[in-house]
Amino acid sequence: MLYASLQNSILAFQNHYFKQDSNYITLEHILNIRNVSKIYENAGHKLTVLDQINFSIQTGTTVAITGPSGSGKTTLLGLCAGLDRSSSGTVSLNGIDLDHLTEDERAAVRNRYVGFIFQNFQLLPTLTALENVMVPLELRGERNIKKHALDLLDKVGLADRSGHYPVQLSGGEQQRVSLARAFSNQPAILFADEPTGNLDAETSDKVIKLLFDLNKEAGTTLVIVTHDLDLAAKTNRMIKLKGGVVVADLELNHA
Amino acid sequence: MPELNFNIKRPINYSWLVKMAWRDSRKNRSRLLLFMSSIILGIAALVAVYSFKANLQRDIDEQAKTLTGADLIIQSRRPLSPAVTALLDTLGLHRAKEKNFVSMVYFPKGEGSRLVEVKALTGDYPFYGSIETKPVAAAKTFKKGRRALVDHTLMLQYQAKPGDSIKIGNLSFAIEGSLESVPGQTGITSMVTPVVYIPLEYLEQTGLMQLGSRIQSRYFYQYKDVSGVNSDLKRHQQLLDKEQLSYETVATKKESTSRAFKNLNQFLALSGFIALLLGCIGVGTSIQVYIKEKLGAIATLRCLGLNAKEAFLIYLIQVGVIGLLGAIAGAFLGTVLQFLLPVVLKDFIPVELSMGVSWAAIGQGLATGLVISVLFAMPSLISVRSISPLNAIRASFEEAKPRRDFLKWLVYLLIIAFVYGFTYLQMNNGMQALAFLVGIVLSFLLLIGQAKLLMVILRKMIPQRMAYVWRQGFANLYRPNNQTMLLSVAIGLSTLFIVTLYLVQGVLLNKVAVSGSETKSNMVLFDIQPAQKEPLVKLLKAEHLPVLGQVPIVTMRILEINGKTAAQYEDTTAKEPGNRTPRAFSGEIRATYQADLRPTELLTEGKWTGTTTENGTVFISLEKAYADRIKVKIGDSIVFDVQGLPLKTKVGSFRSVNWNTVQPNFRVAFPTGVLEQAPQFYVFMTNVPAAERSADLQSKVLRQFPNVSIVNLDMIVKTIENLLDKINFVIRFMAGFSMATGWIVLLSSVMSSKGQRLKESVLLRTMGASRKQIMTITGLEYLFLGFIATAAGIILALLGSWALAEFALQSNYAPELLPLLVFLFAIPLLVMLTGLYSSRSVLNQPPLQILRKES
């Protein structure tokens, strides 16, 4: 507790003095999870999905959250990314305490700092590949973004498919569009939920390589939720969940 | 809390929202088209009816003078006092006079005779508009000799030509021309009693102005301006009232004509509104399913930072635009359709209709279309705000405790207020609008309850040993993502509206149906004088025709009620509101005397006395509705003036009378033994087996007894049937909108809900289910659901139409079973076929192709 309050004070101090003039991270820890629990209540029964989780993620690092099915990985991702509210504890993203924000304010935070990659791609079916990539920037009200979006599509090797709808693309292509979309708003932190879960091995490798390359280039913090240990091994750090608690938090040395 | 270094409440970028709404609709335009089509017909019906109403009102206003043909018309059925006659000869700038009565006329050439309205005219009436004739000049020249203008339908019927002769009473007239139209007369009135014009100077010689003839005198006046009319009326009001003269001015005619069409317009607007309400159900259901399918996309956008308000606005823009497009299409169709309404209604309308585009009606239609689209889509649109971004990472995410959304309740309240407000606008009656609203809300709740009950019963009752496809088909009705509630409400309410409209139409038509069968008579002879009674019986016997009834008629007036005269009541009326008005004393009463009640009469209160009692008290029987109108109770005493002689009576009983039969019916019935010596005339009834003999008898009677009028019931029945056909057509025409909309709503509900089952069917296909098995599962689901919802709708419709018949139309209620059975089986069949049709892609395409498309 003492550590947590100290940490928060430091964060507040840093936030006060290091006013950001870009999305690039000037804070040491981009994500702070303190005593976070998630409890679902159903017909009088309480189900604790996450129990007193604590960890912080350093800016610019890559982290894997792993664990068996039902261990609470996706729930944790939802809380970290501000998609859901914790039952207790605090989630602080880029110095912003998400627990006190309304859903719309959290949406604005997501749009500003967060990128997403989903297991089932979640491209908007009625938008072309290019339009899908442009949406996060359009949401911010930015203009003249077409070139930037096309560049990103080019980086994922789909510049010639920019006018295609998701249904006209293969699974691997859809996930590549999804990568381009995730990086389009130059997020401070990128969350990837089982990014290769729906892809074959060969396509997976290509997508993962692309993900790490783009991430390195942008200097984004990357949080991957996966039960694929090979993929997890590519990150700097692996947090293992089981039964809603952190059972291991390992630094991975790639030197 | 740390400070945020960007504007967390960013301004809404509307142009991007419009762009997003456009993009988001790309793959769903056919679905949105379906939603649009459910309001098109309703709006079309409303715009057509409103335009018609606006044009009709304008035409009535513009043509009001030609409706009356004069600035002032004074009319009387009584002989006038010298003072009044003198007054009537001094009013206005120009004067004309008409005496009219109903009489038989005879066409010597075709040997045919027919009951007509004879109008004996002098002067230059009409002062406005014209009597239209063929040849045109005949309208003026017929007054120059013993000439007549004869209604064109009569001319056709008896193949008469100008120059032929027509016999009226004792006198023959040369036909000057055929009468095409008369100011203020509709096609229907001329069909019931065709008109023959003769010059007034020859009326006396026809010999028809005698006792028992109901002659009406009408005096027409032209004034310099309307102030002259008003000042004359004001000055002579007392005298006119005293002499019981009624009058009509351009203003009163305009008012009464508009009033007469108010009911028609209300009926048309309500039928249109019902089509529109069905459309609202269509909007509600299709948008609910549409939003459900958009859940994934909305959740993803929320992940990317779209806020609740923006998500809501994207779909509000879509609904608004589609609603407006639907309304525009509806308004266009309605403007085209309004040109059909006058064709359908032309026989009922006394003015020349000049149909034009009514921008007010179009504006109303557009506004209504936009409002209902948005309003009825709003419950689903509001739920967009609470779609969690977690849906993007969870296969099926449901919030543990769904939030109570007060906005949703506000929308429901607005919908209720809208339905009430709109109904009130159509009916102008708060209670009726409330009853309508309560009916709809109750039906809605009952249908929801029925759907829930059905799901509970099915969950508990499906036996495990039932064949798989049957079990699966029934289980689809309660398993997750079922559409039972949605389709039950949509099908149930559509059935309710359509069947109610059908049943009420039946009640309306029954109400005016004619039956002459009770006495098996098909010919009624009126105005038989006492001296003519015996010779006429002889004539009928010589013709071997039965005399099925001889009904005496005695004309009289009320002199006193409970010892007070009209004048005495007039003094007290002002002091005691609700008291009897002098109106009870005005008007001639045609009474009869009889020993027994007639087949069309039913004793409702008191005791019928067939003869005068020993102590001389005369117990009369009054028709209940008439007694209520003149505020008379059983036991009250009434003194009648029987053509100069006072006759004391007591009210002994009340009867209900079926006026729908073309039989002599009476408000006042006397017992035998009182009126036998009073001046009277008779009505005979007989049965003439063949049409040729009927014509033969009519000419024989007319030649011997020119004053006797003959009504051929067969012909009246045919005329009324013809009239009913026309009314029926109008009703069906409007009901057609509802039926068509109902089908579109059904189509859109079923098509919208197909997505829920498509994936399952594909999975079953993948696992090897045969085409037949899939068809049986899908077919059973829709058939069973359709059947239960239709049955519920029909039961509600029976209750609703019964209530309408009982309380609003006050008519007997006896719905026919067969059409209901047709509805009960046809609607579920249609539901099933639509369901199967919408699932055909599962049956005809490889499973993978569909899975890819759907994902």
GROMACS .gro file of C-alpha atoms in nm, chain B residues 546-798:
model
  253
  801PRO     CA    1 -10.178  -1.187  -5.208
  802VAL     CA    2 -10.238  -0.891  -4.978
  803LEU     CA    3  -9.970  -0.961  -4.720
  804GLY     CA    4 -10.044  -0.663  -4.503
  805GLN     CA    5 -10.269  -0.358  -4.485
  806VAL     CA    6 -10.114  -0.104  -4.258
  807PRO     CA    7 -10.314   0.206  -4.171
  808ILE     CA    8 -10.132   0.538  -4.129
  809VAL     CA    9 -10.275   0.835  -3.941
  810THR     CA   10 -10.089   1.166  -3.936
  811MET     CA   11 -10.087   1.368  -3.614
  812ARG     CA   12  -9.886   1.606  -3.398
  813ILE     CA   13  -9.808   1.617  -3.028
  814LEU     CA   14 -10.016   1.881  -2.854
  815GLU     CA   15  -9.928   1.828  -2.486
  816ILE     CA   16  -9.691   1.615  -2.283
  817ASN     CA   17  -9.790   1.566  -1.918
  818GLY     CA   18 -10.037   1.849  -1.946
  819LYS     CA   19  -9.796   2.108  -2.084
  820THR     CA   20  -9.801   2.255  -2.433
  821ALA     CA   21  -9.502   2.353  -2.644
  822ALA     CA   22  -9.538   2.716  -2.540
  823GLN     CA   23  -9.539   2.625  -2.172
  824TYR     CA   24  -9.228   2.415  -2.216
  825GLU     CA   25  -9.060   2.694  -2.403
  826ASP     CA   26  -9.100   2.911  -2.093
  827THR     CA   27  -8.950   2.651  -1.861
  828THR     CA   28  -8.669   2.527  -2.086
  829ALA     CA   29  -8.456   2.827  -2.018
  830LYS     CA   30  -8.497   2.780  -1.645
  831GLU     CA   31  -8.446   2.406  -1.637
  832PRO     CA   32  -8.165   2.297  -1.861
  833GLY     CA   33  -8.198   1.944  -1.993
  834ASN     CA   34  -8.575   1.975  -2.001
  835ARG     CA   35  -8.785   1.880  -2.298
  836THR     CA   36  -8.745   2.121  -2.588
  837PRO     CA   37  -9.025   2.243  -2.809
  838ARG     CA   38  -8.868   2.029  -3.081
  839ALA     CA   39  -9.070   1.734  -2.946
  840PHE     CA   40  -9.382   1.915  -3.059
  841SER     CA   41  -9.265   2.002  -3.407
  842GLY     CA   42  -9.291   1.770  -3.698
  843GLU     CA   43  -9.565   1.548  -3.823
  844ILE     CA   44  -9.597   1.200  -3.677
  845ARG     CA   45  -9.707   0.911  -3.893
  846ALA     CA   46  -9.864   0.663  -3.651
  847THR     CA   47 -10.041   0.334  -3.700
  848TYR     CA   48 -10.282   0.122  -3.498
  849GLN     CA   49 -10.245  -0.249  -3.459
  850ALA     CA   50 -10.357  -0.540  -3.240
  851ASP     CA   51 -10.018  -0.713  -3.232
  852LEU     CA   52  -9.656  -0.610  -3.262
  853ARG     CA   53  -9.504  -0.624  -3.609
  854PRO     CA   54  -9.220  -0.869  -3.694
  855THR     CA   55  -8.968  -0.582  -3.700
  856GLU     CA   56  -9.065  -0.465  -3.352
  857LEU     CA   57  -8.951  -0.589  -3.013
  858LEU     CA   58  -9.105  -0.491  -2.677
  859THR     CA   59  -8.826  -0.357  -2.453
  860GLU     CA   60  -9.018  -0.203  -2.163
  861GLY     CA   61  -9.375  -0.194  -2.029
  862LYS     CA   62  -9.670  -0.389  -2.161
  863TRP     CA   63  -9.818  -0.390  -2.508
  864THR     CA   64 -10.192  -0.338  -2.510
  865GLY     CA   65 -10.354  -0.435  -2.840
  866THR     CA   66 -10.695  -0.278  -2.770
  867THR     CA   67 -10.826   0.021  -2.580
  868THR     CA   68 -10.886  -0.062  -2.213
  869GLU     CA   69 -11.236  -0.078  -2.066
  870ASN     CA   70 -11.202   0.251  -1.881
  871GLY     CA   71 -11.112   0.416  -2.208
  872THR     CA   72 -10.738   0.474  -2.145
  873VAL     CA   73 -10.540   0.455  -2.466
  874PHE     CA   74 -10.201   0.292  -2.400
  875ILE     CA   75  -9.963   0.371  -2.684
  876SER     CA   76  -9.621   0.227  -2.755
  877LEU     CA   77  -9.323   0.448  -2.850
  878GLU     CA   78  -9.001   0.357  -3.017
  879LYS     CA   79  -8.741   0.365  -2.737
  880ALA     CA   80  -8.494   0.594  -2.914
  881TYR     CA   81  -8.774   0.838  -3.005
  882ALA     CA   82  -8.906   0.834  -2.645
  883ASP     CA   83  -8.555   0.913  -2.519
  884ARG     CA   84  -8.525   1.196  -2.766
  885ILE     CA   85  -8.849   1.364  -2.656
  886LYS     CA   86  -8.775   1.268  -2.292
  887VAL     CA   87  -9.089   1.065  -2.224
  888LYS     CA   88  -9.120   0.786  -1.964
  889ILE     CA   89  -9.363   0.497  -1.928
  890GLY     CA   90  -9.684   0.628  -1.769
  891ASP     CA   91  -9.645   0.983  -1.907
  892SER     CA   92  -9.951   1.127  -2.071
  893ILE     CA   93  -9.946   1.265  -2.424
  894VAL     CA   94 -10.223   1.451  -2.604
  895PHE     CA   95 -10.210   1.421  -2.984
  896ASP     CA   96 -10.369   1.651  -3.234
  897VAL     CA   97 -10.519   1.408  -3.481
  898GLN     CA   98 -10.596   1.639  -3.767
  899GLY     CA   99 -10.783   1.886  -3.550
  900LEU     CA  100 -10.914   1.655  -3.276
  901PRO     CA  101 -10.726   1.615  -2.947
  902LEU     CA  102 -10.666   1.255  -2.838
  903LYS     CA  103 -10.550   1.172  -2.483
  904THR     CA  104 -10.311   0.879  -2.443
  905LYS     CA  105 -10.075   0.721  -2.191
  906VAL     CA  106  -9.734   0.577  -2.274
  907GLY     CA  107  -9.777   0.204  -2.206
  908SER     CA  108  -9.463   0.051  -2.356
  909PHE     CA  109  -9.140   0.103  -2.546
  910ARG     CA  110  -9.030  -0.094  -2.852
  911SER     CA  111  -8.711  -0.130  -3.043
  912VAL     CA  112  -8.768  -0.109  -3.418
  913ASN     CA  113  -8.546  -0.252  -3.689
  914TRP     CA  114  -8.542   0.037  -3.934
  915ASN     CA  115  -8.305  -0.143  -4.164
  916THR     CA  116  -8.593  -0.328  -4.326
  917VAL     CA  117  -8.778  -0.166  -4.610
  918GLN     CA  118  -9.112  -0.213  -4.436
  919PRO     CA  119  -9.352   0.039  -4.292
  920ASN     CA  120  -9.217   0.108  -3.941
  921PHE     CA  121  -9.356   0.344  -3.681
  922ARG     CA  122  -9.233   0.549  -3.392
  923VAL     CA  123  -9.581   0.563  -3.239
  924ALA     CA  124  -9.816   0.263  -3.239
  925PHE     CA  125 -10.175   0.288  -3.115
  926PRO     CA  126 -10.396   0.000  -3.003
  927THR     CA  127 -10.701  -0.087  -3.211
  928GLY     CA  128 -11.035   0.074  -3.135
  929VAL     CA  129 -10.930   0.443  -3.133
  930LEU     CA  130 -10.811   0.566  -3.468
  931GLU     CA  131 -11.030   0.360  -3.699
  932GLN     CA  132 -11.253   0.659  -3.776
  933ALA     CA  133 -10.971   0.911  -3.812
  934PRO     CA  134 -10.870   1.034  -4.159
  935GLN     CA  135 -10.609   0.787  -4.271
  936PHE     CA  136 -10.444   0.620  -4.561
  937TYR     CA  137 -10.295   0.277  -4.606
  938VAL     CA  138  -9.984   0.088  -4.702
  939PHE     CA  139 -10.031  -0.251  -4.869
  940MET     CA  140  -9.774  -0.521  -4.910
  941THR     CA  141  -9.782  -0.790  -5.170
  942ASN     CA  142  -9.559  -1.039  -5.340
  943VAL     CA  143  -9.517  -1.029  -5.717
  944PRO     CA  144  -9.334  -1.339  -5.830
  945ALA     CA  145  -9.185  -1.226  -6.161
  946ALA     CA  146  -9.025  -0.901  -6.274
  947GLU     CA  147  -9.249  -0.867  -6.583
  948ARG     CA  148  -9.563  -0.900  -6.374
  949SER     CA  149  -9.427  -0.639  -6.141
  950ALA     CA  150  -9.402  -0.384  -6.424
  951ASP     CA  151  -9.747  -0.484  -6.544
  952LEU     CA  152  -9.902  -0.442  -6.199
  953GLN     CA  153  -9.732  -0.106  -6.150
  954SER     CA  154  -9.881   0.036  -6.468
  955LYS     CA  155 -10.226  -0.104  -6.392
  956VAL     CA  156 -10.226   0.044  -6.041
  957LEU     CA  157 -10.092   0.376  -6.165
  958ARG     CA  158 -10.356   0.408  -6.433
  959GLN     CA  159 -10.639   0.341  -6.188
  960PHE     CA  160 -10.492   0.509  -5.877
  961PRO     CA  161 -10.247   0.779  -5.989
  962ASN     CA  162 -10.171   0.898  -5.635
  963VAL     CA  163 -10.059   0.554  -5.511
  964SER     CA  164  -9.683   0.509  -5.494
  965ILE     CA  165  -9.526   0.170  -5.544
  966VAL     CA  166  -9.191   0.069  -5.412
  967ASN     CA  167  -9.037  -0.234  -5.567
  968LEU     CA  168  -8.832  -0.385  -5.286
  969ASP     CA  169  -8.628  -0.599  -5.522
  970MET     CA  170  -8.517  -0.284  -5.697
  971ILE     CA  171  -8.442  -0.105  -5.371
  972VAL     CA  172  -8.244  -0.403  -5.249
  973LYS     CA  173  -8.051  -0.398  -5.574
  974THR     CA  174  -7.991  -0.023  -5.548
  975ILE     CA  175  -7.874  -0.056  -5.189
  976GLU     CA  176  -7.656  -0.350  -5.279
  977ASN     CA  177  -7.504  -0.137  -5.549
  978LEU     CA  178  -7.448   0.139  -5.294
  979LEU     CA  179  -7.300  -0.110  -5.046
  980ASP     CA  180  -7.068  -0.239  -5.313
  981LYS     CA  181  -6.938   0.112  -5.357
  982ILE     CA  182  -6.894   0.165  -4.981
  983ASN     CA  183  -6.739  -0.178  -4.958
  984PHE     CA  184  -6.495  -0.088  -5.230
  985VAL     CA  185  -6.391   0.229  -5.046
  986ILE     CA  186  -6.338   0.031  -4.724
  987ARG     CA  187  -6.145  -0.243  -4.901
  988PHE     CA  188  -5.940   0.016  -5.086
  989MET     CA  189  -5.825   0.165  -4.755
  990ALA     CA  190  -5.792  -0.172  -4.581
  991GLY     CA  191  -5.571  -0.272  -4.873
  992PHE     CA  192  -5.306  -0.031  -4.746
  993SER     CA  193  -5.305  -0.203  -4.409
  994MET     CA  194  -5.298  -0.550  -4.560
  995ALA     CA  195  -5.008  -0.462  -4.787
  996THR     CA  196  -4.819  -0.291  -4.505
  997GLY     CA  197  -4.893  -0.587  -4.277
  998TRP     CA  198  -4.730  -0.818  -4.528
  999ILE     CA  199  -4.428  -0.591  -4.567
 1000VAL     CA  200  -4.392  -0.578  -4.189
 1001LEU     CA  201  -4.412  -0.955  -4.174
 1002LEU     CA  202  -4.156  -0.984  -4.451
 1003SER     CA  203  -3.924  -0.736  -4.285
 1004SER     CA  204  -3.958  -0.902  -3.940
 1005VAL     CA  205  -3.889  -1.248  -4.076
 1006MET     CA  206  -3.609  -1.133  -4.306
 1007SER     CA  207  -3.452  -0.938  -4.020
 1008SER     CA  208  -3.465  -1.233  -3.784
 1009LYS     CA  209  -3.324  -1.484  -4.028
 1010GLY     CA  210  -2.964  -1.397  -3.934
 1011GLN     CA  211  -3.020  -1.542  -3.590
 1012ARG     CA  212  -3.090  -1.885  -3.725
 1013LEU     CA  213  -2.871  -1.880  -4.033
 1014LYS     CA  214  -2.547  -1.975  -3.862
 1015GLU     CA  215  -2.712  -2.262  -3.678
 1016SER     CA  216  -2.867  -2.394  -3.994
 1017VAL     CA  217  -2.530  -2.375  -4.169
 1018LEU     CA  218  -2.368  -2.566  -3.882
 1019LEU     CA  219  -2.639  -2.829  -3.905
 1020ARG     CA  220  -2.581  -2.845  -4.281
 1021THR     CA  221  -2.208  -2.888  -4.217
 1022MET     CA  222  -2.285  -3.175  -3.983
 1023GLY     CA  223  -2.484  -3.341  -4.255
 1024ALA     CA  224  -2.843  -3.227  -4.202
 1025SER     CA  225  -3.047  -3.281  -4.516
 1026ARG     CA  226  -3.227  -3.006  -4.702
 1027LYS     CA  227  -3.556  -3.154  -4.589
 1028GLN     CA  228  -3.454  -3.156  -4.223
 1029ILE     CA  229  -3.345  -2.792  -4.232
 1030MET     CA  230  -3.668  -2.699  -4.410
 1031THR     CA  231  -3.876  -2.885  -4.152
 1032ILE     CA  232  -3.696  -2.722  -3.859
 1033THR     CA  233  -3.726  -2.372  -4.005
 1034GLY     CA  234  -4.078  -2.428  -4.135
 1035LEU     CA  235  -4.204  -2.562  -3.802
 1036GLU     CA  236  -4.052  -2.275  -3.608
 1037TYR     CA  237  -4.220  -2.010  -3.822
 1038LEU     CA  238  -4.547  -2.199  -3.871
 1039PHE     CA  239  -4.598  -2.260  -3.501
 1040LEU     CA  240  -4.499  -1.907  -3.404
 1041GLY     CA  241  -4.717  -1.764  -3.682
 1042PHE     CA  242  -5.011  -1.975  -3.573
 1043ILE     CA  243  -4.995  -1.880  -3.206
 1044ALA     CA  244  -4.940  -1.511  -3.280
 1045THR     CA  245  -5.218  -1.504  -3.541
 1046ALA     CA  246  -5.458  -1.681  -3.305
 1047ALA     CA  247  -5.378  -1.428  -3.033
 1048GLY     CA  248  -5.423  -1.143  -3.283
 1049ILE     CA  249  -5.760  -1.281  -3.397
 1050ILE     CA  250  -5.885  -1.320  -3.039
 1051LEU     CA  251  -5.783  -0.960  -2.965
 1052ALA     CA  252  -5.947  -0.847  -3.291
 1053LEU     CA  253  -6.270  -1.024  -3.194
   0.00000   0.00000   0.00000
